[in-house]
Tab-separated table of C-alpha atoms in Angstrom:
chain	number	residue	atom	x	y	z
A	1	MET	CA	-11.810	-47.481	-143.192
A	2	LYS	CA	-12.339	-46.686	-146.888
A	3	GLN	CA	-9.936	-43.768	-146.597
A	4	LEU	CA	-7.259	-46.013	-145.110
A	5	ILE	CA	-7.629	-48.507	-147.953
A	6	PHE	CA	-7.574	-45.686	-150.513
A	7	VAL	CA	-4.409	-44.174	-148.996
A	8	THR	CA	-2.724	-47.609	-148.846
A	9	VAL	CA	-3.555	-48.360	-152.500
A	10	LEU	CA	-2.423	-44.881	-153.524
A	11	ILE	CA	0.934	-45.282	-151.752
A	12	GLN	CA	1.470	-48.693	-153.342
A	13	PHE	CA	0.632	-47.300	-156.768
A	14	VAL	CA	2.976	-44.321	-156.410
A	15	THR	CA	5.887	-46.391	-155.099
A	16	ALA	CA	5.412	-49.243	-157.587
A	17	CYS	CA	7.243	-47.450	-160.404
A	18	SER	CA	10.327	-46.741	-158.328
A	19	THR	CA	10.207	-50.244	-156.832
A	20	VAL	CA	10.163	-51.811	-160.299
A	21	GLN	CA	13.182	-49.699	-161.269
A	22	VAL	CA	15.119	-50.755	-158.157
A	23	VAL	CA	14.245	-54.429	-158.726
A	24	ASN	CA	15.203	-54.173	-162.416
A	25	GLU	CA	18.657	-52.842	-161.517
A	26	TYR	CA	19.442	-56.140	-159.784
A	27	MET	CA	18.121	-58.368	-162.550
A	28	PRO	CA	20.447	-59.928	-165.158
A	29	TRP	CA	18.654	-58.213	-168.051
A	30	TYR	CA	19.241	-54.701	-166.707
A	31	SER	CA	22.064	-52.858	-168.447
A	32	GLY	CA	21.871	-49.167	-167.642
A	33	ASN	CA	23.380	-48.558	-171.075
A	34	GLN	CA	21.964	-45.421	-172.704
A	35	VAL	CA	24.201	-45.273	-175.812
A	36	GLU	CA	22.316	-44.705	-179.079
A	37	SER	CA	25.230	-43.410	-181.170
A	38	VAL	CA	28.869	-42.414	-180.790
A	39	GLY	CA	30.427	-39.570	-182.754
A	40	LEU	CA	34.132	-39.168	-183.433
A	41	LYS	CA	35.718	-35.961	-184.686
A	42	VAL	CA	39.296	-34.762	-185.110
A	43	ASN	CA	39.357	-30.973	-185.322
A	44	THR	CA	40.257	-29.476	-188.702
A	45	GLY	CA	42.713	-26.969	-187.257
A	46	SER	CA	44.652	-29.731	-185.580
A	47	ALA	CA	48.333	-29.869	-186.426
A	48	MET	CA	48.323	-33.660	-186.116
A	49	LYS	CA	49.777	-35.594	-189.020
A	50	TYR	CA	48.416	-38.977	-187.971
A	51	ALA	CA	45.144	-40.760	-187.403
A	52	VAL	CA	43.651	-41.187	-183.955
A	53	SER	CA	42.956	-44.835	-183.078
A	54	VAL	CA	39.706	-45.279	-181.174
A	55	ASP	CA	38.247	-48.509	-179.773
A	56	ILE	CA	34.691	-48.537	-178.444
A	57	ILE	CA	33.931	-51.491	-176.196
A	58	PHE	CA	30.468	-52.763	-175.301
A	59	ALA	CA	30.965	-54.926	-172.183
A	60	TYR	CA	28.311	-57.504	-171.245
A	61	ASP	CA	29.879	-58.915	-168.072
A	62	GLU	CA	30.100	-57.165	-164.678
A	63	ASN	CA	33.648	-58.451	-164.108
A	64	LEU	CA	34.729	-57.038	-167.461
A	65	VAL	CA	33.077	-53.698	-166.644
A	66	THR	CA	35.014	-53.584	-163.366
A	67	LEU	CA	38.245	-54.445	-165.170
A	68	LEU	CA	37.752	-51.842	-167.922
A	69	THR	CA	36.818	-49.189	-165.364
A	70	SER	CA	40.337	-49.443	-163.937
A	71	THR	CA	42.110	-49.896	-167.299
A	72	SER	CA	43.980	-46.982	-168.877
A	73	SER	CA	43.922	-46.389	-172.601
A	74	ASP	CA	47.634	-47.136	-172.833
A	75	GLN	CA	47.074	-50.447	-171.025
A	76	TRP	CA	44.083	-51.303	-173.273
A	77	PHE	CA	46.104	-50.881	-176.466
A	78	LYS	CA	49.122	-52.780	-175.104
A	79	GLU	CA	46.999	-55.709	-173.871
A	80	LYS	CA	44.042	-55.592	-176.300
A	81	GLN	CA	44.651	-59.066	-177.730
A	82	GLY	CA	44.715	-60.539	-174.219
A	83	TYR	CA	41.454	-58.821	-173.281
A	84	ILE	CA	39.821	-60.089	-176.465
A	85	ALA	CA	41.165	-63.634	-175.922
A	86	SER	CA	39.945	-63.679	-172.313
A	87	TYR	CA	36.637	-61.806	-172.616
A	88	GLY	CA	35.817	-61.905	-176.341
A	89	VAL	CA	32.357	-63.436	-175.948
A	90	ASN	CA	31.511	-60.822	-173.324
A	91	MET	CA	32.385	-57.786	-175.413
A	92	ASP	CA	31.999	-56.164	-178.793
A	93	VAL	CA	34.859	-53.974	-180.003
A	94	ILE	CA	34.455	-51.312	-182.679
A	95	GLN	CA	37.792	-50.074	-184.026
A	96	ARG	CA	38.170	-46.804	-185.914
A	97	GLN	CA	40.956	-44.566	-187.165
A	98	ILE	CA	39.983	-40.925	-187.664
A	99	VAL	CA	42.230	-38.412	-189.432
A	100	PRO	CA	42.276	-34.649	-188.813
A	101	GLY	CA	39.368	-32.805	-190.373
A	102	TYR	CA	37.043	-35.807	-190.457
A	103	SER	CA	34.159	-37.001	-188.332
A	104	GLU	CA	32.105	-40.156	-188.146
A	105	LEU	CA	28.809	-40.974	-186.464
A	106	LEU	CA	28.513	-44.600	-185.375
A	107	ASN	CA	24.950	-45.752	-184.857
A	108	GLN	CA	24.995	-49.296	-186.214
A	109	PHE	CA	25.956	-51.564	-183.320
A	110	SER	CA	25.487	-55.275	-182.717
A	111	GLU	CA	21.980	-56.522	-181.969
A	112	ARG	CA	22.905	-57.028	-178.331
A	113	SER	CA	24.533	-53.621	-177.763
A	114	ASP	CA	21.566	-52.339	-175.756
A	115	LEU	CA	22.273	-55.136	-173.231
A	116	ALA	CA	25.811	-53.905	-172.523
A	117	LYS	CA	26.426	-53.231	-168.852
A	118	GLY	CA	29.184	-50.763	-169.711
A	119	VAL	CA	30.384	-48.861	-172.774
A	120	PHE	CA	33.945	-47.518	-172.912
A	121	ALA	CA	36.043	-45.627	-175.442
A	122	PHE	CA	39.824	-45.838	-175.509
A	123	ALA	CA	41.818	-43.563	-177.809
A	124	PHE	CA	45.490	-43.755	-178.612
A	125	TYR	CA	47.481	-41.030	-180.211
A	126	PRO	CA	51.056	-39.885	-179.527
A	127	ASN	CA	50.420	-36.674	-177.571
A	128	ASN	CA	47.793	-38.223	-175.287
A	129	PRO	CA	48.103	-42.021	-175.018
A	130	ASN	CA	45.776	-42.311	-172.011
A	131	ALA	CA	42.509	-40.888	-173.324
A	132	LYS	CA	39.554	-42.871	-171.996
A	133	ALA	CA	35.838	-42.161	-171.668
A	134	VAL	CA	32.972	-44.017	-170.025
A	135	LEU	CA	30.021	-43.662	-172.402
A	136	THR	CA	27.492	-45.891	-170.609
A	137	GLU	CA	25.087	-43.184	-169.450
A	138	VAL	CA	25.332	-40.765	-172.376
A	139	ALA	CA	22.872	-41.282	-175.238
A	140	THR	CA	24.745	-39.476	-178.014
A	141	PRO	CA	28.358	-38.893	-176.932
A	142	TRP	CA	30.840	-37.239	-179.263
A	143	LEU	CA	34.577	-37.657	-178.750
A	144	VAL	CA	36.390	-34.605	-180.080
A	145	PHE	CA	40.167	-34.727	-180.552
A	146	ASP	CA	42.824	-32.094	-181.041
A	147	GLU	CA	46.594	-32.356	-180.740
A	148	ALA	CA	46.493	-32.177	-176.933
A	149	GLN	CA	43.361	-33.889	-175.638
A	150	MET	CA	40.151	-35.809	-176.114
A	151	THR	CA	36.942	-34.127	-174.981
A	152	MET	CA	33.577	-35.823	-174.615
A	153	VAL	CA	30.466	-33.756	-175.377
A	154	SER	CA	26.855	-34.917	-175.333
A	155	SER	CA	25.849	-33.637	-178.775
A	156	ALA	CA	27.390	-33.080	-182.200
A	157	PRO	CA	30.023	-30.322	-182.085
A	158	GLY	CA	29.325	-27.478	-184.499
A	159	GLY	CA	26.258	-29.193	-185.908
A	160	SER	CA	28.345	-31.964	-187.503
A	161	THR	CA	26.457	-35.247	-187.655
A	162	GLY	CA	28.210	-37.389	-190.214
A	163	ASP	CA	31.234	-38.101	-192.334
A	164	LYS	CA	33.089	-35.299	-194.000
């Protein structure tokens, strides 16, 4: 009988951690957002003669997350004012313009940023107007731009960690 009780308690103890995680995922306070910083870099060798516009959105509402998941970068920039008017209290938007040869590490977000249910980056530049990245599950994403594309990497490219 003692062995049965011991085994039962052991099973409950072992499964408690995973059960708490599953329960947390359905609670309103759960975000799943892992973002600690976001780096932006436009390669030095780039032949671009213009800045890259980047908007990083911290979304706090499930409906907004669903909407942004299906939104293209081109659509975001065309309808940004409408999104902000409709969902402004449910999002924080960080806007940056990065020129070739420069980088920036963003790590100062709003106090509620860790509660965001989704984190998105939209970039607009003439040769690739539909660059979008979902940053939600990456702790330290870097968005690297050249004249043809945006690439997301999980750590600082070439050891760069700040402004040039």
